[in-house]
């Protein structure tokens, strides 16, 4: 029996499989663009992966002039005319509906304005032969001009002259720097999902079906949101530098950035808690919160509960759902406001029962074990799950705990006070993977991600000491400084520093 994956680790130097067995369905959703599609199909016909294992599905999503299959194409190629209707059009709907009927071991999704090196698909497939929990990204460079025909492109690719097709090209600087900084997403932190782009990616079909495909209400940016869910599932996202490709022309975002951002940012922020800057612009609640917090309030006051919430949500753009555990049935019994033994519990319920961010779960008066606590955490792609005893006898800062959890790269970090009051934070990718393995969820988190328990005093010294503050400041400047590649980016950086300083002064 093979050992389960530890964190996002993957084998180094994985080679192309010489006798592959997995079938691959190539999914191309397009609307118009016949000329570029012809070049794409020529590059697909030139792939070194066995022809009998490849099927190509071109989805014509309502083109004004119907898309046709070109002369040079893989032998098993098919056009599917997707009939548009109100609320039934666009890449997300077309892809989801068509792919639901396609049978293959692996789905490879590509844009219609791409050209691929001969071994591009083979490099994707080597990972899928290694395991079921990979999402693989190809490596692309952008080109502005091309004057070759599909026949010429096919011949050059087959002759291993892919790199000679263009002498000038460019990459996405921020994308490449993010990949480099995270060691090819081996250590993705919380913004690794941003590296997931839709031009060329693949995954096992069973993983696509488990995720439910794209979110249908996203017309564009669907790949970014899918990347978030993949990351939250604990999937290993691998950008393969050997899977080379050309992107023909500028991307839609590059040509229409202001309009695309205006359209995409609020839609994506509904589902991606890491988009804190966007969320901070609105006081509304969002579909997926930053935190899910379970609190045993059987011995808790309202003021203590509100203190926990205030400390957790100190950063603008963050949101939390709270699950309050107690014997709530006791509140239905006859009582007097004078000398009420359940006064604290009743006050909590009376103040918070109308707030949508709070829910109330019934538990008995027995002790709670960690396995039982974990069952209250949802499967939604919420990055952090937190538990805290309601009578935690120190000032509990959930944000500081999750910050430490993320920097430590453990799956769970817990605290214990001298009076043995407990709290812990759990990283969702670790939880999601552990739940797929069966048995004890807590033990599987420990086995596949790591668990660390600290005394409150030790944690407080680490998270408030001068060394910790200096380290965080240095890391902040390193991280944000790498994003500066223009005057506008520099201005954004300066504004961010001013906001932070202003917040510290007013604190």
Short mmCIF file of C-alpha atoms in Angstrom, two decimals:
data_model
loop_
_atom_site.label_atom_id
_atom_site.label_comp_id
_atom_site.label_asym_id
_atom_site.label_seq_id
_atom_site.Cartn_x
_atom_site.Cartn_y
_atom_site.Cartn_z
CA UNK A 1 0.00 0.00 0.00
CA UNK A 2 1.47 3.38 -1.04
CA UNK A 3 2.02 6.12 1.50
CA UNK A 4 -0.40 9.06 1.32
CA UNK A 5 0.90 12.32 -0.08
CA UNK A 6 2.54 14.67 2.44
CA UNK A 7 1.42 18.27 1.95
CA UNK A 8 1.97 19.27 -1.70
CA UNK A 9 5.03 17.11 -2.28
CA UNK A 10 5.55 15.36 -5.61
CA UNK A 11 8.34 13.29 -7.17
CA UNK A 12 11.25 15.17 -8.71
CA UNK A 13 12.43 14.50 -12.24
CA UNK A 14 9.36 12.55 -13.28
CA UNK A 15 9.87 11.19 -16.79
CA UNK A 16 7.45 10.68 -19.67
CA UNK A 17 5.71 7.30 -19.48
CA UNK A 18 6.97 5.08 -22.29
CA UNK A 19 3.98 2.73 -22.34
CA UNK A 20 1.05 4.87 -21.18
CA UNK A 21 -2.39 3.42 -20.57
CA UNK A 22 -4.58 6.39 -19.67
CA UNK A 23 -6.94 7.90 -22.23
CA UNK A 24 -7.06 11.67 -22.65
CA UNK A 25 -10.00 13.77 -23.82
CA UNK A 26 -8.92 17.15 -25.17
CA UNK A 27 -11.59 19.79 -24.53
CA UNK A 28 -11.58 22.94 -26.68
CA UNK A 29 -14.41 25.42 -26.11
CA UNK A 30 -14.46 28.25 -28.66
CA UNK A 31 -16.62 30.85 -30.34
CA UNK A 32 -15.21 31.78 -33.71
CA UNK A 33 -11.46 31.88 -34.31
CA UNK A 34 -11.22 29.29 -37.07
CA UNK A 35 -7.72 30.35 -38.16
CA UNK A 36 -6.16 29.87 -34.72
CA UNK A 37 -8.15 26.68 -34.17
CA UNK A 38 -6.62 25.21 -37.34
CA UNK A 39 -3.14 25.81 -35.92
CA UNK A 40 -4.13 24.35 -32.56
CA UNK A 41 -5.48 21.19 -34.19
CA UNK A 42 -2.28 20.80 -36.20
CA UNK A 43 -0.27 20.91 -32.97
CA UNK A 44 -2.60 18.35 -31.40
CA UNK A 45 -2.12 16.07 -34.39
CA UNK A 46 1.64 16.29 -33.81
CA UNK A 47 1.52 15.12 -30.18
CA UNK A 48 3.83 12.26 -29.23
CA UNK A 49 1.29 10.73 -26.84
CA UNK A 50 -0.24 7.63 -28.48
CA UNK A 51 -2.88 8.65 -31.03
CA UNK A 52 -5.23 5.82 -30.04
CA UNK A 53 -5.43 7.24 -26.50
CA UNK A 54 -6.38 10.78 -27.58
CA UNK A 55 -9.85 12.11 -28.44
CA UNK A 56 -10.48 15.77 -29.26
CA UNK A 57 -13.79 17.52 -28.64
CA UNK A 58 -14.23 20.98 -30.13
CA UNK A 59 -17.21 22.74 -28.55
CA UNK A 60 -18.68 25.40 -30.83
CA UNK A 61 -20.33 27.78 -28.38
CA UNK A 62 -22.62 29.68 -30.75
CA UNK A 63 -20.12 30.88 -33.39
CA UNK A 64 -21.62 33.25 -35.99
CA UNK A 65 -19.88 31.23 -38.71
CA UNK A 66 -19.95 27.60 -37.70
CA UNK A 67 -16.60 26.13 -36.71
CA UNK A 68 -15.33 23.30 -38.92
CA UNK A 69 -12.70 20.65 -38.34
CA UNK A 70 -9.54 21.40 -40.34
CA UNK A 71 -7.72 18.95 -42.60
CA UNK A 72 -4.83 18.44 -40.17
CA UNK A 73 -6.24 17.10 -36.93
CA UNK A 74 -6.06 14.10 -34.60
CA UNK A 75 -7.86 11.09 -36.05
CA UNK A 76 -10.46 11.01 -33.28
CA UNK A 77 -11.74 14.60 -33.45
CA UNK A 78 -15.31 15.76 -33.14
CA UNK A 79 -17.23 19.04 -33.21
CA UNK A 80 -20.10 19.49 -30.79
CA UNK A 81 -22.51 22.32 -31.57
CA UNK A 82 -23.65 23.74 -28.25
CA UNK A 83 -27.09 25.22 -28.69
CA UNK A 84 -27.25 28.54 -26.88
CA UNK A 85 -30.31 29.67 -24.92
CA UNK A 86 -30.99 32.16 -22.11
CA UNK A 87 -28.85 31.15 -19.11
CA UNK A 88 -27.33 28.42 -21.28
CA UNK A 89 -24.40 29.90 -23.13
CA UNK A 90 -20.71 30.67 -22.63
CA UNK A 91 -17.63 28.64 -21.89
CA UNK A 92 -18.60 27.48 -18.40
CA UNK A 93 -22.04 26.20 -19.35
CA UNK A 94 -20.87 24.69 -22.64
CA UNK A 95 -17.88 22.97 -21.07
CA UNK A 96 -19.81 21.59 -18.09
CA UNK A 97 -22.67 20.24 -20.19
CA UNK A 98 -20.52 18.65 -22.87
CA UNK A 99 -17.84 17.21 -20.59
CA UNK A 100 -20.52 15.55 -18.45
CA UNK A 101 -21.05 13.12 -21.36
CA UNK A 102 -17.39 12.50 -22.24
CA UNK A 103 -15.70 9.34 -20.99
CA UNK A 104 -11.92 9.39 -20.56
CA UNK A 105 -9.37 8.88 -17.80
CA UNK A 106 -8.03 12.42 -18.07
CA UNK A 107 -9.54 15.70 -19.25
CA UNK A 108 -7.14 18.17 -20.86
CA UNK A 109 -8.67 21.63 -21.23
CA UNK A 110 -7.07 23.98 -23.76
CA UNK A 111 -7.83 27.37 -25.27
CA UNK A 112 -8.33 27.58 -29.02
CA UNK A 113 -5.50 30.09 -29.49
CA UNK A 114 -2.71 27.78 -28.31
CA UNK A 115 0.01 25.77 -30.08
CA UNK A 116 1.68 22.89 -28.25
CA UNK A 117 5.07 21.28 -28.36
CA UNK A 118 5.23 17.64 -29.40
CA UNK A 119 5.57 16.27 -25.85
CA UNK A 120 3.20 18.73 -24.19
CA UNK A 121 0.41 16.24 -23.48
CA UNK A 122 2.90 13.50 -22.59
CA UNK A 123 4.29 15.73 -19.85
CA UNK A 124 0.78 16.26 -18.47
CA UNK A 125 0.04 12.56 -18.56
CA UNK A 126 3.18 11.47 -16.71
CA UNK A 127 1.72 13.08 -13.58
CA UNK A 128 -1.66 11.45 -14.01
CA UNK A 129 0.00 8.06 -14.35
CA UNK A 130 1.73 8.80 -11.04
CA UNK A 131 -1.40 9.67 -9.03
CA UNK A 132 -5.04 10.75 -8.97
CA UNK A 133 -4.65 14.05 -7.12
CA UNK A 134 -2.80 16.19 -9.67
CA UNK A 135 -3.92 19.22 -11.64
CA UNK A 136 -1.25 19.97 -14.23
CA UNK A 137 -0.53 23.30 -15.90
CA UNK A 138 1.36 23.70 -19.15
CA UNK A 139 4.04 26.36 -19.56
CA UNK A 140 3.13 29.08 -22.06
CA UNK A 141 4.81 31.99 -23.77
CA UNK A 142 2.96 34.71 -25.67
CA UNK A 143 3.76 35.61 -29.29
CA UNK A 144 2.54 38.61 -31.25
CA UNK A 145 3.06 37.50 -34.85
CA UNK A 146 2.93 34.21 -36.74
CA UNK A 147 2.94 33.52 -40.46
CA UNK A 148 3.05 29.74 -40.67
CA UNK A 149 0.32 27.49 -42.01
CA UNK A 150 -1.12 24.50 -40.15
CA UNK A 151 0.97 22.23 -42.40
CA UNK A 152 4.17 24.12 -41.60
CA UNK A 153 3.35 24.16 -37.88
CA UNK A 154 2.70 20.41 -37.91
CA UNK A 155 5.96 19.65 -39.70
CA UNK A 156 8.05 21.86 -37.40
CA UNK A 157 6.54 20.38 -34.25
CA UNK A 158 7.03 16.80 -35.46
CA UNK A 159 10.64 17.64 -36.38
CA UNK A 160 11.31 18.93 -32.82
CA UNK A 161 11.59 22.53 -34.08
CA UNK A 162 8.91 23.96 -31.78
CA UNK A 163 11.30 26.46 -30.18
CA UNK A 164 12.34 27.69 -33.63
CA UNK A 165 8.80 28.75 -34.51
CA UNK A 166 9.30 32.07 -32.68
CA UNK A 167 12.39 34.09 -31.85
CA UNK A 168 10.48 36.66 -29.79
CA UNK A 169 8.02 35.86 -27.01
CA UNK A 170 7.08 36.98 -23.53
CA UNK A 171 5.65 35.47 -20.39
CA UNK A 172 3.45 36.77 -17.61
CA UNK A 173 6.00 38.21 -15.19
CA UNK A 174 3.84 38.05 -12.05
CA UNK A 175 2.74 34.50 -12.90
CA UNK A 176 6.27 33.26 -13.46
CA UNK A 177 7.52 35.01 -10.31
CA UNK A 178 4.74 33.45 -8.23
CA UNK A 179 5.62 30.00 -9.55
CA UNK A 180 9.31 30.62 -8.90
CA UNK A 181 8.71 32.03 -5.41
CA UNK A 182 6.60 29.02 -4.38
CA UNK A 183 9.02 26.45 -5.81
CA UNK A 184 6.59 25.53 -8.57
CA UNK A 185 3.63 25.63 -6.12
CA UNK A 186 5.27 23.16 -3.76
CA UNK A 187 4.86 25.83 -1.06
CA UNK A 188 1.90 27.83 -2.43
CA UNK A 189 0.93 29.77 0.73
CA UNK A 190 -2.62 31.08 0.26
CA UNK A 191 -2.34 32.84 -3.09
CA UNK A 192 -1.01 29.87 -5.06
CA UNK A 193 -4.42 29.48 -6.68
CA UNK A 194 -3.65 32.59 -8.76
CA UNK A 195 -1.20 30.51 -10.78
CA UNK A 196 -4.01 28.30 -12.06
CA UNK A 197 -4.90 29.48 -15.56
CA UNK A 198 -7.16 27.90 -18.14
CA UNK A 199 -5.08 27.94 -21.33
CA UNK A 200 -3.74 24.42 -20.77
CA UNK A 201 -4.58 22.35 -17.71
CA UNK A 202 -5.50 18.75 -17.03
CA UNK A 203 -6.82 16.53 -14.27
CA UNK A 204 -8.31 13.09 -13.81
CA UNK A 205 -11.93 12.98 -14.95
CA UNK A 206 -13.03 11.70 -11.54
CA UNK A 207 -11.53 14.80 -9.91
CA UNK A 208 -13.34 17.12 -12.34
CA UNK A 209 -16.62 15.35 -11.57
CA UNK A 210 -16.01 15.50 -7.82
CA UNK A 211 -15.50 19.26 -8.05
CA UNK A 212 -18.58 19.67 -10.24
CA UNK A 213 -16.68 21.43 -13.02
CA UNK A 214 -16.80 25.19 -13.39
CA UNK A 215 -19.19 27.38 -11.41
CA UNK A 216 -21.90 28.12 -13.96
CA UNK A 217 -22.56 31.67 -12.76
CA UNK A 218 -19.02 32.74 -13.71
CA UNK A 219 -18.86 33.86 -17.34
CA UNK A 220 -15.13 34.61 -17.23
CA UNK A 221 -12.47 33.98 -14.61
CA UNK A 222 -13.88 30.50 -14.10
CA UNK A 223 -10.39 28.99 -14.19
CA UNK A 224 -9.23 31.16 -11.27
CA UNK A 225 -12.12 30.05 -9.08
CA UNK A 226 -11.57 26.42 -10.09
CA UNK A 227 -7.94 26.82 -9.04
CA UNK A 228 -9.09 27.97 -5.60
CA UNK A 229 -11.27 24.89 -5.14
CA UNK A 230 -8.50 22.58 -6.35
CA UNK A 231 -6.11 24.16 -3.87
CA UNK A 232 -8.64 23.87 -1.06
CA UNK A 233 -9.16 20.18 -1.91
CA UNK A 234 -5.49 19.55 -1.23
CA UNK A 235 -4.85 18.79 -4.90
CA UNK A 236 -1.24 19.00 -6.04
CA UNK A 237 -1.13 21.70 -8.73
CA UNK A 238 1.96 21.25 -10.87
CA UNK A 239 3.16 23.79 -13.44
CA UNK A 240 5.29 21.63 -15.73
CA UNK A 241 8.08 23.70 -17.25
CA UNK A 242 8.72 21.02 -19.88
CA UNK A 243 5.17 21.22 -21.26
CA UNK A 244 5.88 24.11 -23.64
CA UNK A 245 3.31 26.07 -25.63
CA UNK A 246 2.75 29.28 -27.59
CA UNK A 247 -0.20 31.56 -26.93
CA UNK A 248 -1.16 33.29 -30.18
CA UNK A 249 -1.60 36.99 -29.46
CA UNK A 250 -2.48 38.94 -26.35
CA UNK A 251 -4.88 37.55 -23.78
CA UNK A 252 -8.36 39.02 -23.43
CA UNK A 253 -7.44 40.34 -19.98
CA UNK A 254 -4.38 42.18 -21.31
CA UNK A 255 -6.42 43.89 -24.01
CA UNK A 256 -9.42 44.76 -21.81
CA UNK A 257 -8.08 44.78 -18.24
CA UNK A 258 -10.28 47.55 -16.80
CA UNK A 259 -13.53 46.10 -18.14
CA UNK A 260 -12.59 42.53 -17.25
CA UNK A 261 -11.62 43.50 -13.70
CA UNK A 262 -14.84 45.44 -13.23
CA UNK A 263 -16.78 42.36 -14.31
CA UNK A 264 -14.71 39.61 -12.69
CA UNK A 265 -13.47 40.91 -9.35
CA UNK A 266 -16.77 41.08 -7.43
CA UNK A 267 -17.97 37.82 -8.98
CA UNK A 268 -14.79 35.94 -8.04
CA UNK A 269 -14.60 37.54 -4.59
CA UNK A 270 -17.91 35.84 -3.74
CA UNK A 271 -16.09 32.51 -3.74
CA UNK A 272 -12.43 33.33 -3.01
CA UNK A 273 -11.83 34.64 0.54
CA UNK A 274 -8.21 35.49 -0.26
CA UNK A 275 -9.46 38.42 -2.38
CA UNK A 276 -9.50 40.57 0.75
CA UNK A 277 -8.80 43.85 -1.04
CA UNK A 278 -11.90 43.44 -3.18
CA UNK A 279 -14.02 42.31 -0.26
CA UNK A 280 -12.88 45.26 1.84
CA UNK A 281 -14.66 47.56 -0.63
CA UNK A 282 -18.05 46.21 0.47
CA UNK A 283 -19.77 45.64 3.79
CA UNK A 284 -21.87 42.85 2.33
CA UNK A 285 -21.40 39.22 3.25
CA UNK A 286 -19.83 36.82 0.76
CA UNK A 287 -20.70 33.27 -0.23
CA UNK A 288 -17.50 31.70 1.13
CA UNK A 289 -16.12 33.15 4.39
CA UNK A 290 -12.47 33.36 5.40
CA UNK A 291 -13.02 31.45 8.62
CA UNK A 292 -15.37 28.86 10.03
CA UNK A 293 -15.33 29.03 13.82
CA UNK A 294 -16.73 26.44 16.21
CA UNK A 295 -17.04 27.63 19.81
CA UNK A 296 -18.17 25.62 22.82
CA UNK A 297 -20.24 28.31 24.54
CA UNK A 298 -21.51 26.20 27.43
CA UNK A 299 -19.18 28.23 29.67
CA UNK A 300 -18.88 31.46 27.77
CA UNK A 301 -20.10 35.02 28.17
CA UNK A 302 -21.36 37.24 25.37
CA UNK A 303 -18.48 39.67 25.91
CA UNK A 304 -15.92 36.85 25.56
CA UNK A 305 -17.58 35.64 22.37
CA UNK A 306 -17.62 39.12 20.84
CA UNK A 307 -13.97 39.59 21.81
CA UNK A 308 -13.08 36.40 19.91
CA UNK A 309 -14.96 37.67 16.87
CA UNK A 310 -13.41 41.14 17.03
CA UNK A 311 -9.83 39.82 17.22
CA UNK A 312 -10.44 37.39 14.38
CA UNK A 313 -11.93 39.95 11.99
CA UNK A 314 -9.46 42.75 12.63
CA UNK A 315 -8.29 42.71 9.00
CA UNK A 316 -10.67 44.41 6.53
CA UNK A 317 -12.15 42.09 3.93
CA UNK A 318 -12.33 39.03 6.18
CA UNK A 319 -15.51 37.25 7.16
CA UNK A 320 -16.41 34.37 9.48
CA UNK A 321 -19.24 31.94 10.09
CA UNK A 322 -19.67 30.91 13.72
CA UNK A 323 -21.10 27.61 14.95
CA UNK A 324 -22.03 27.83 18.62
CA UNK A 325 -22.20 24.55 20.53
CA UNK A 326 -24.35 24.21 23.65
CA UNK A 327 -27.33 22.49 25.20
CA UNK A 328 -29.73 24.96 23.58
CA UNK A 329 -32.80 22.90 24.51
CA UNK A 330 -32.42 23.99 28.11
CA UNK A 331 -33.49 27.51 27.07
CA UNK A 332 -37.01 26.20 26.40
CA UNK A 333 -37.56 25.27 30.03
CA UNK A 334 -39.38 27.54 32.46
CA UNK A 335 -37.10 30.13 34.05
CA UNK A 336 -36.98 33.44 35.89
CA UNK A 337 -34.75 36.31 34.69
CA UNK A 338 -33.67 36.66 38.31
CA UNK A 339 -31.13 34.01 39.23
CA UNK A 340 -31.29 32.31 35.81
CA UNK A 341 -28.59 29.55 35.74
CA UNK A 342 -28.51 29.82 31.92
CA UNK A 343 -28.26 33.62 31.82
CA UNK A 344 -25.01 33.69 29.80
CA UNK A 345 -26.27 31.18 27.26
CA UNK A 346 -29.62 32.94 26.95
CA UNK A 347 -27.95 36.32 26.44
CA UNK A 348 -25.78 34.90 23.65
CA UNK A 349 -28.80 33.40 21.91
CA UNK A 350 -30.95 36.50 22.30
CA UNK A 351 -28.34 38.82 20.80
CA UNK A 352 -27.14 36.60 17.96
CA UNK A 353 -30.10 34.48 16.83
CA UNK A 354 -30.96 36.96 14.06
CA UNK A 355 -27.47 37.13 12.58
CA UNK A 356 -26.89 34.92 9.55
CA UNK A 357 -23.22 34.43 10.40
CA UNK A 358 -24.16 32.54 13.58
CA UNK A 359 -25.70 29.08 13.81
CA UNK A 360 -26.55 27.06 16.91
CA UNK A 361 -25.76 23.34 17.23
CA UNK A 362 -27.08 21.11 19.96
CA UNK A 363 -24.61 19.07 22.03
CA UNK A 364 -24.90 17.18 25.30
CA UNK A 365 -23.18 18.13 28.52
CA UNK A 366 -20.35 15.63 28.01
CA UNK A 367 -16.77 16.36 27.04
CA UNK A 368 -16.00 17.09 23.40
CA UNK A 369 -13.32 15.05 21.66
CA UNK A 370 -11.34 16.45 18.75
CA UNK A 371 -12.83 13.97 16.26
CA UNK A 372 -16.33 15.11 17.21
CA UNK A 373 -15.34 18.76 16.94
CA UNK A 374 -13.95 18.24 13.44
CA UNK A 375 -17.28 16.81 12.26
CA UNK A 376 -18.81 20.27 12.68
CA UNK A 377 -16.48 21.72 10.02
CA UNK A 378 -18.01 21.94 6.55
CA UNK A 379 -16.64 20.73 3.21
CA UNK A 380 -16.96 24.21 1.69
CA UNK A 381 -13.66 25.72 0.42
CA UNK A 382 -13.18 27.87 3.53
CA UNK A 383 -9.42 28.18 4.09
CA UNK A 384 -9.40 28.11 7.90
CA UNK A 385 -11.44 26.20 10.46
CA UNK A 386 -11.06 27.22 14.09
CA UNK A 387 -12.18 25.70 17.36
CA UNK A 388 -11.95 27.44 20.73
CA UNK A 389 -13.21 26.62 24.19
CA UNK A 390 -15.66 29.32 25.21
CA UNK A 391 -13.94 29.60 28.58
CA UNK A 392 -10.47 30.01 27.03
CA UNK A 393 -8.81 31.90 29.85
CA UNK A 394 -6.53 34.09 27.73
CA UNK A 395 -7.11 36.64 24.99
CA UNK A 396 -7.66 34.46 21.94
CA UNK A 397 -6.48 35.92 18.63
CA UNK A 398 -7.72 33.61 15.89
CA UNK A 399 -6.09 35.66 13.16
CA UNK A 400 -2.66 35.33 14.76
CA UNK A 401 -3.20 31.59 15.09
CA UNK A 402 -4.18 31.11 11.44
CA UNK A 403 -1.28 33.31 10.32
CA UNK A 404 1.07 31.05 12.25
CA UNK A 405 -0.64 27.94 10.89
CA UNK A 406 -0.09 29.13 7.33
CA UNK A 407 3.54 30.08 7.87
CA UNK A 408 4.30 26.79 9.64
CA UNK A 409 2.79 24.80 6.72
CA UNK A 410 1.23 22.37 9.20
CA UNK A 411 -2.29 21.08 8.76
CA UNK A 412 -3.29 21.94 12.32
CA UNK A 413 -1.85 24.11 15.10
CA UNK A 414 -3.32 23.94 18.59
CA UNK A 415 -2.95 25.91 21.82
CA UNK A 416 -3.35 24.87 25.45
CA UNK A 417 -3.43 27.19 28.46
CA UNK A 418 -2.19 26.35 31.95
CA UNK A 419 -5.80 25.62 32.90
CA UNK A 420 -5.98 23.21 29.92
CA UNK A 421 -8.32 25.34 27.85
CA UNK A 422 -7.94 24.40 24.19
CA UNK A 423 -8.08 26.05 20.79
CA UNK A 424 -6.85 24.98 17.38
CA UNK A 425 -6.85 26.06 13.73
CA UNK A 426 -7.16 23.62 10.84
CA UNK A 427 -6.12 24.24 7.23
CA UNK A 428 -8.84 23.21 4.79
CA UNK A 429 -6.59 21.46 2.22
CA UNK A 430 -5.38 19.20 5.04
CA UNK A 431 -8.95 18.56 6.21
CA UNK A 432 -10.23 17.83 2.69
CA UNK A 433 -7.48 15.33 1.94
CA UNK A 434 -7.82 13.63 5.34
CA UNK A 435 -11.53 13.11 4.79
CA UNK A 436 -10.85 11.20 1.56
CA UNK A 437 -8.63 8.70 3.36
CA UNK A 438 -11.17 7.34 5.84
CA UNK A 439 -10.52 6.47 9.47
CA UNK A 440 -9.59 9.13 12.00
CA UNK A 441 -9.65 12.55 10.34
CA UNK A 442 -7.37 14.04 12.98
CA UNK A 443 -4.79 11.26 12.61
CA UNK A 444 -4.82 11.61 8.82
CA UNK A 445 -4.26 15.36 9.12
CA UNK A 446 -1.24 14.56 11.28
CA UNK A 447 0.01 11.92 8.82
CA UNK A 448 -0.45 13.93 5.63
CA UNK A 449 0.10 17.51 6.75
CA UNK A 450 1.44 17.68 10.29
CA UNK A 451 -0.04 18.73 13.65
CA UNK A 452 1.65 21.03 16.17
CA UNK A 453 0.51 21.81 19.72
CA UNK A 454 1.94 24.71 21.71
CA UNK A 455 1.41 26.18 25.14
CA UNK A 456 -0.35 29.51 24.97
CA UNK A 457 2.63 31.17 26.59
CA UNK A 458 5.05 29.86 23.96
CA UNK A 459 2.75 30.85 21.13
CA UNK A 460 2.15 34.30 22.57
CA UNK A 461 5.89 34.88 22.89
CA UNK A 462 6.44 33.82 19.28
CA UNK A 463 3.57 35.77 17.78
CA UNK A 464 4.12 39.02 19.66
CA UNK A 465 7.89 39.12 20.09
CA UNK A 466 10.14 41.53 18.23
CA UNK A 467 11.81 38.75 16.19
CA UNK A 468 8.43 37.58 14.91
CA UNK A 469 7.35 41.11 14.00
CA UNK A 470 10.61 41.77 12.16
CA UNK A 471 10.32 38.48 10.27
CA UNK A 472 6.75 39.25 9.21
CA UNK A 473 7.72 42.75 8.11
CA UNK A 474 10.65 41.47 6.04
CA UNK A 475 8.49 38.77 4.43
CA UNK A 476 5.82 41.35 3.64
CA UNK A 477 8.26 43.65 1.86
CA UNK A 478 9.78 40.72 -0.03
CA UNK A 479 6.39 39.42 -1.13
CA UNK A 480 4.89 42.75 -2.10
CA UNK A 481 8.11 44.12 -3.58
CA UNK A 482 8.21 41.31 -6.13
CA UNK A 483 4.88 42.50 -7.51
CA UNK A 484 6.27 45.91 -8.48
CA UNK A 485 6.98 45.97 -12.21
CA UNK A 486 5.47 49.32 -13.16
CA UNK A 487 4.75 52.81 -11.83
CA UNK A 488 1.13 51.83 -11.14
CA UNK A 489 2.24 48.79 -9.12
CA UNK A 490 4.60 51.03 -7.12
CA UNK A 491 1.72 53.40 -6.36
CA UNK A 492 -0.42 50.48 -5.18
CA UNK A 493 2.43 49.34 -2.92
CA UNK A 494 2.85 52.81 -1.39
CA UNK A 495 -0.90 53.11 -0.77
CA UNK A 496 -0.89 49.74 0.96
CA UNK A 497 1.94 50.82 3.28
CA UNK A 498 0.12 54.06 4.14
CA UNK A 499 -3.09 52.15 4.95
CA UNK A 500 -1.23 49.74 7.24
CA UNK A 501 0.54 52.56 9.08
CA UNK A 502 -2.71 54.50 9.42
CA UNK A 503 -4.44 51.43 10.86
CA UNK A 504 -1.61 50.89 13.36
CA UNK A 505 -1.77 54.52 14.51
CA UNK A 506 -5.51 54.35 15.11
CA UNK A 507 -5.37 50.97 16.83
#
